[in-house]
mmCIF file of N, CA and C in Angstrom:
data_model
loop_
_atom_site.group_PDB
_atom_site.id
_atom_site.type_symbol
_atom_site.label_atom_id
_atom_site.label_comp_id
_atom_site.label_asym_id
_atom_site.label_seq_id
_atom_site.Cartn_x
_atom_site.Cartn_y
_atom_site.Cartn_z
ATOM 1 N N UNK A 1 -3.019 0.413 7.535
ATOM 2 C CA UNK A 1 -2.367 -0.107 5.190
ATOM 3 C C UNK A 1 -2.130 0.752 4.773
ATOM 4 N N UNK A 2 -3.188 1.710 4.826
ATOM 5 C CA UNK A 2 -3.378 2.544 3.680
ATOM 6 C C UNK A 2 -2.514 3.655 3.239
ATOM 7 N N UNK A 3 -2.044 4.398 5.048
ATOM 8 C CA UNK A 3 -0.747 5.154 4.549
ATOM 9 C C UNK A 3 0.331 4.411 4.892
ATOM 10 N N UNK A 4 1.064 2.676 5.273
ATOM 11 C CA UNK A 4 2.068 2.801 4.786
ATOM 12 C C UNK A 4 2.301 2.529 2.721
ATOM 13 N N UNK A 5 1.292 2.507 2.697
ATOM 14 C CA UNK A 5 1.508 2.297 1.350
ATOM 15 C C UNK A 5 1.070 3.712 0.065
ATOM 16 N N UNK A 6 0.220 4.417 1.078
ATOM 17 C CA UNK A 6 1.064 5.504 -0.267
ATOM 18 C C UNK A 6 1.998 6.184 0.788
ATOM 19 N N UNK A 7 3.274 5.823 1.234
ATOM 20 C CA UNK A 7 4.525 5.972 1.898
ATOM 21 C C UNK A 7 5.484 6.333 0.940
ATOM 22 N N UNK A 8 5.502 4.633 0.696
ATOM 23 C CA UNK A 8 5.960 3.729 0.050
ATOM 24 C C UNK A 8 6.017 3.918 -1.536
ATOM 25 N N UNK A 9 4.653 4.688 -2.161
ATOM 26 C CA UNK A 9 4.301 5.020 -3.219
ATOM 27 C C UNK A 9 5.264 6.225 -2.993
ATOM 28 N N UNK A 10 5.137 7.204 -2.581
ATOM 29 C CA UNK A 10 5.746 8.929 -2.149
ATOM 30 C C UNK A 10 7.828 8.432 -2.325
ATOM 31 N N UNK A 11 8.486 6.928 -1.451
ATOM 32 C CA UNK A 11 9.495 6.550 -1.581
ATOM 33 C C UNK A 11 8.890 6.281 -3.175
ATOM 34 N N UNK A 12 8.855 5.612 -4.072
ATOM 35 C CA UNK A 12 9.031 5.534 -5.017
ATOM 36 C C UNK A 12 9.539 6.594 -6.040
ATOM 37 N N UNK A 13 8.639 7.274 -6.177
ATOM 38 C CA UNK A 13 8.137 8.251 -6.491
ATOM 39 C C UNK A 13 9.549 8.710 -6.301
ATOM 40 N N UNK A 14 10.553 9.736 -5.266
ATOM 41 C CA UNK A 14 11.171 9.974 -5.129
ATOM 42 C C UNK A 14 12.187 9.220 -5.286
ATOM 43 N N UNK A 15 12.655 7.868 -5.249
ATOM 44 C CA UNK A 15 13.419 7.270 -5.588
ATOM 45 C C UNK A 15 13.927 7.903 -7.423
ATOM 46 N N UNK A 16 12.552 7.691 -8.415
ATOM 47 C CA UNK A 16 12.362 7.105 -9.888
ATOM 48 C C UNK A 16 13.110 8.496 -10.358
ATOM 49 N N UNK A 17 12.336 9.677 -9.309
ATOM 50 C CA UNK A 17 13.147 11.052 -10.210
ATOM 51 C C UNK A 17 14.357 11.475 -10.219
ATOM 52 N N UNK A 18 15.223 10.560 -8.540
ATOM 53 C CA UNK A 18 16.217 10.907 -8.490
ATOM 54 C C UNK A 18 17.110 9.955 -9.108
ATOM 55 N N UNK A 19 16.160 8.844 -10.294
ATOM 56 C CA UNK A 19 17.503 8.190 -10.913
ATOM 57 C C UNK A 19 17.677 6.647 -10.174
ATOM 58 N N UNK A 20 17.012 6.133 -9.083
ATOM 59 C CA UNK A 20 17.714 5.306 -8.370
ATOM 60 C C UNK A 20 16.311 4.755 -8.746
ATOM 61 N N UNK A 21 16.726 3.080 -9.997
ATOM 62 C CA UNK A 21 15.688 2.625 -9.775
ATOM 63 C C UNK A 21 15.284 1.252 -8.947
ATOM 64 N N UNK A 22 16.043 0.369 -9.157
ATOM 65 C CA UNK A 22 15.843 -0.102 -8.888
ATOM 66 C C UNK A 22 15.305 0.004 -7.151
ATOM 67 N N UNK A 23 15.736 0.687 -6.444
ATOM 68 C CA UNK A 23 15.453 1.130 -4.988
ATOM 69 C C UNK A 23 13.142 1.679 -5.470
ATOM 70 N N UNK A 24 13.469 3.245 -6.308
ATOM 71 C CA UNK A 24 11.568 3.015 -6.955
ATOM 72 C C UNK A 24 11.255 1.369 -7.325
ATOM 73 N N UNK A 25 11.317 0.478 -7.848
ATOM 74 C CA UNK A 25 11.039 -0.097 -8.649
ATOM 75 C C UNK A 25 10.912 -1.623 -7.338
ATOM 76 N N UNK A 26 11.898 -1.715 -6.728
ATOM 77 C CA UNK A 26 11.558 -1.872 -4.675
ATOM 78 C C UNK A 26 9.738 -1.641 -4.083
ATOM 79 N N UNK A 27 10.699 0.035 -4.266
ATOM 80 C CA UNK A 27 8.726 -0.111 -2.883
ATOM 81 C C UNK A 27 7.525 0.918 -3.937
ATOM 82 N N UNK A 28 7.436 0.464 -4.782
ATOM 83 C CA UNK A 28 6.547 0.366 -5.909
ATOM 84 C C UNK A 28 5.926 -1.327 -5.441
ATOM 85 N N UNK A 29 6.362 -1.886 -5.826
ATOM 86 C CA UNK A 29 5.429 -3.115 -5.188
ATOM 87 C C UNK A 29 5.363 -3.428 -3.559
ATOM 88 N N UNK A 30 6.112 -3.288 -2.997
ATOM 89 C CA UNK A 30 6.085 -3.057 -2.048
ATOM 90 C C UNK A 30 4.118 -1.930 -1.742
ATOM 91 N N UNK A 31 4.121 -1.149 -2.200
ATOM 92 C CA UNK A 31 3.307 -0.645 -1.970
ATOM 93 C C UNK A 31 2.140 -0.880 -3.145
ATOM 94 N N UNK A 32 2.095 -1.652 -3.762
ATOM 95 C CA UNK A 32 0.897 -2.570 -4.341
ATOM 96 C C UNK A 32 0.148 -4.138 -3.274
ATOM 97 N N UNK A 33 1.369 -4.587 -2.855
ATOM 98 C CA UNK A 33 1.099 -5.111 -2.072
ATOM 99 C C UNK A 33 0.561 -4.454 -0.783
ATOM 100 N N UNK A 34 0.988 -3.291 -0.276
ATOM 101 C CA UNK A 34 -0.012 -2.896 0.989
ATOM 102 C C UNK A 34 -1.433 -2.505 0.238
ATOM 103 N N UNK A 35 -1.400 -2.159 -1.149
ATOM 104 C CA UNK A 35 -2.834 -1.537 -0.851
ATOM 105 C C UNK A 35 -3.389 -2.822 -0.798
ATOM 106 N N UNK A 36 -3.130 -3.765 -1.687
ATOM 107 C CA UNK A 36 -4.157 -4.767 -2.603
ATOM 108 C C UNK A 36 -4.526 -5.769 -0.835
ATOM 109 N N UNK A 37 -3.938 -5.299 -0.179
ATOM 110 C CA UNK A 37 -3.996 -5.890 1.519
ATOM 111 C C UNK A 37 -5.249 -5.282 2.746
ATOM 112 N N UNK A 38 -4.371 -4.105 1.977
ATOM 113 C CA UNK A 38 -5.527 -3.160 2.517
ATOM 114 C C UNK A 38 -6.750 -3.160 2.228
ATOM 115 N N UNK A 39 -6.987 -3.273 0.610
ATOM 116 C CA UNK A 39 -8.720 -3.787 0.401
ATOM 117 C C UNK A 39 -9.396 -5.321 0.917
ATOM 118 N N UNK A 40 -8.461 -5.635 0.556
ATOM 119 C CA UNK A 40 -9.690 -6.761 0.936
ATOM 120 C C UNK A 40 -9.412 -6.808 2.349
ATOM 121 N N UNK A 41 -8.465 -6.115 3.406
ATOM 122 C CA UNK A 41 -8.775 -6.066 5.075
ATOM 123 C C UNK A 41 -10.306 -4.837 4.043
ATOM 124 N N UNK A 42 -10.408 -4.201 3.771
ATOM 125 C CA UNK A 42 -11.328 -3.329 4.098
ATOM 126 C C UNK A 42 -12.917 -3.736 4.378
ATOM 127 N N UNK A 43 -12.702 -4.360 2.716
ATOM 128 C CA UNK A 43 -13.925 -5.135 1.952
ATOM 129 C C UNK A 43 -14.084 -6.451 3.334
ATOM 130 N N UNK A 44 -13.293 -7.410 3.453
ATOM 131 C CA UNK A 44 -13.821 -8.434 4.569
ATOM 132 C C UNK A 44 -13.686 -7.898 6.073
ATOM 133 N N UNK A 45 -13.913 -5.884 7.067
ATOM 134 C CA UNK A 45 -14.146 -5.881 7.688
ATOM 135 C C UNK A 45 -16.398 -5.343 7.244
ATOM 136 N N UNK A 46 -15.998 -4.594 5.540
ATOM 137 C CA UNK A 46 -17.248 -4.230 5.735
ATOM 138 C C UNK A 46 -18.345 -5.050 5.375
ATOM 139 N N UNK A 47 -17.987 -6.149 5.559
ATOM 140 C CA UNK A 47 -19.373 -7.525 5.055
ATOM 141 C C UNK A 47 -19.192 -8.011 6.583
ATOM 142 N N UNK A 48 -18.067 -8.376 7.171
ATOM 143 C CA UNK A 48 -18.538 -8.754 8.296
ATOM 144 C C UNK A 48 -19.456 -7.871 10.298
ATOM 145 N N UNK A 49 -18.911 -6.368 9.292
ATOM 146 C CA UNK A 49 -19.398 -6.110 10.609
ATOM 147 C C UNK A 49 -20.413 -5.863 10.227
ATOM 148 N N UNK A 50 -21.807 -6.162 9.681
ATOM 149 C CA UNK A 50 -23.273 -6.480 9.400
ATOM 150 C C UNK A 50 -23.589 -7.891 10.260
ATOM 151 N N UNK A 51 -22.198 -8.299 10.589
ATOM 152 C CA UNK A 51 -22.875 -10.106 10.523
ATOM 153 C C UNK A 51 -22.204 -10.466 12.146
ATOM 154 N N UNK A 52 -21.764 -9.092 12.522
ATOM 155 C CA UNK A 52 -20.922 -9.583 14.179
ATOM 156 C C UNK A 52 -22.361 -8.819 15.055
#
């Protein structure tokens, strides 16, 4: 999931450099959402690893 967040962040960067504001904003939002979900899942995985 971290990989997808990085891909969307790169797409947002390239789109903003080329002047596509809408695509850049949407890609940035996807990247942020995926990054938050990935961090939450990583934390839950680390916490639950000791209990299983």
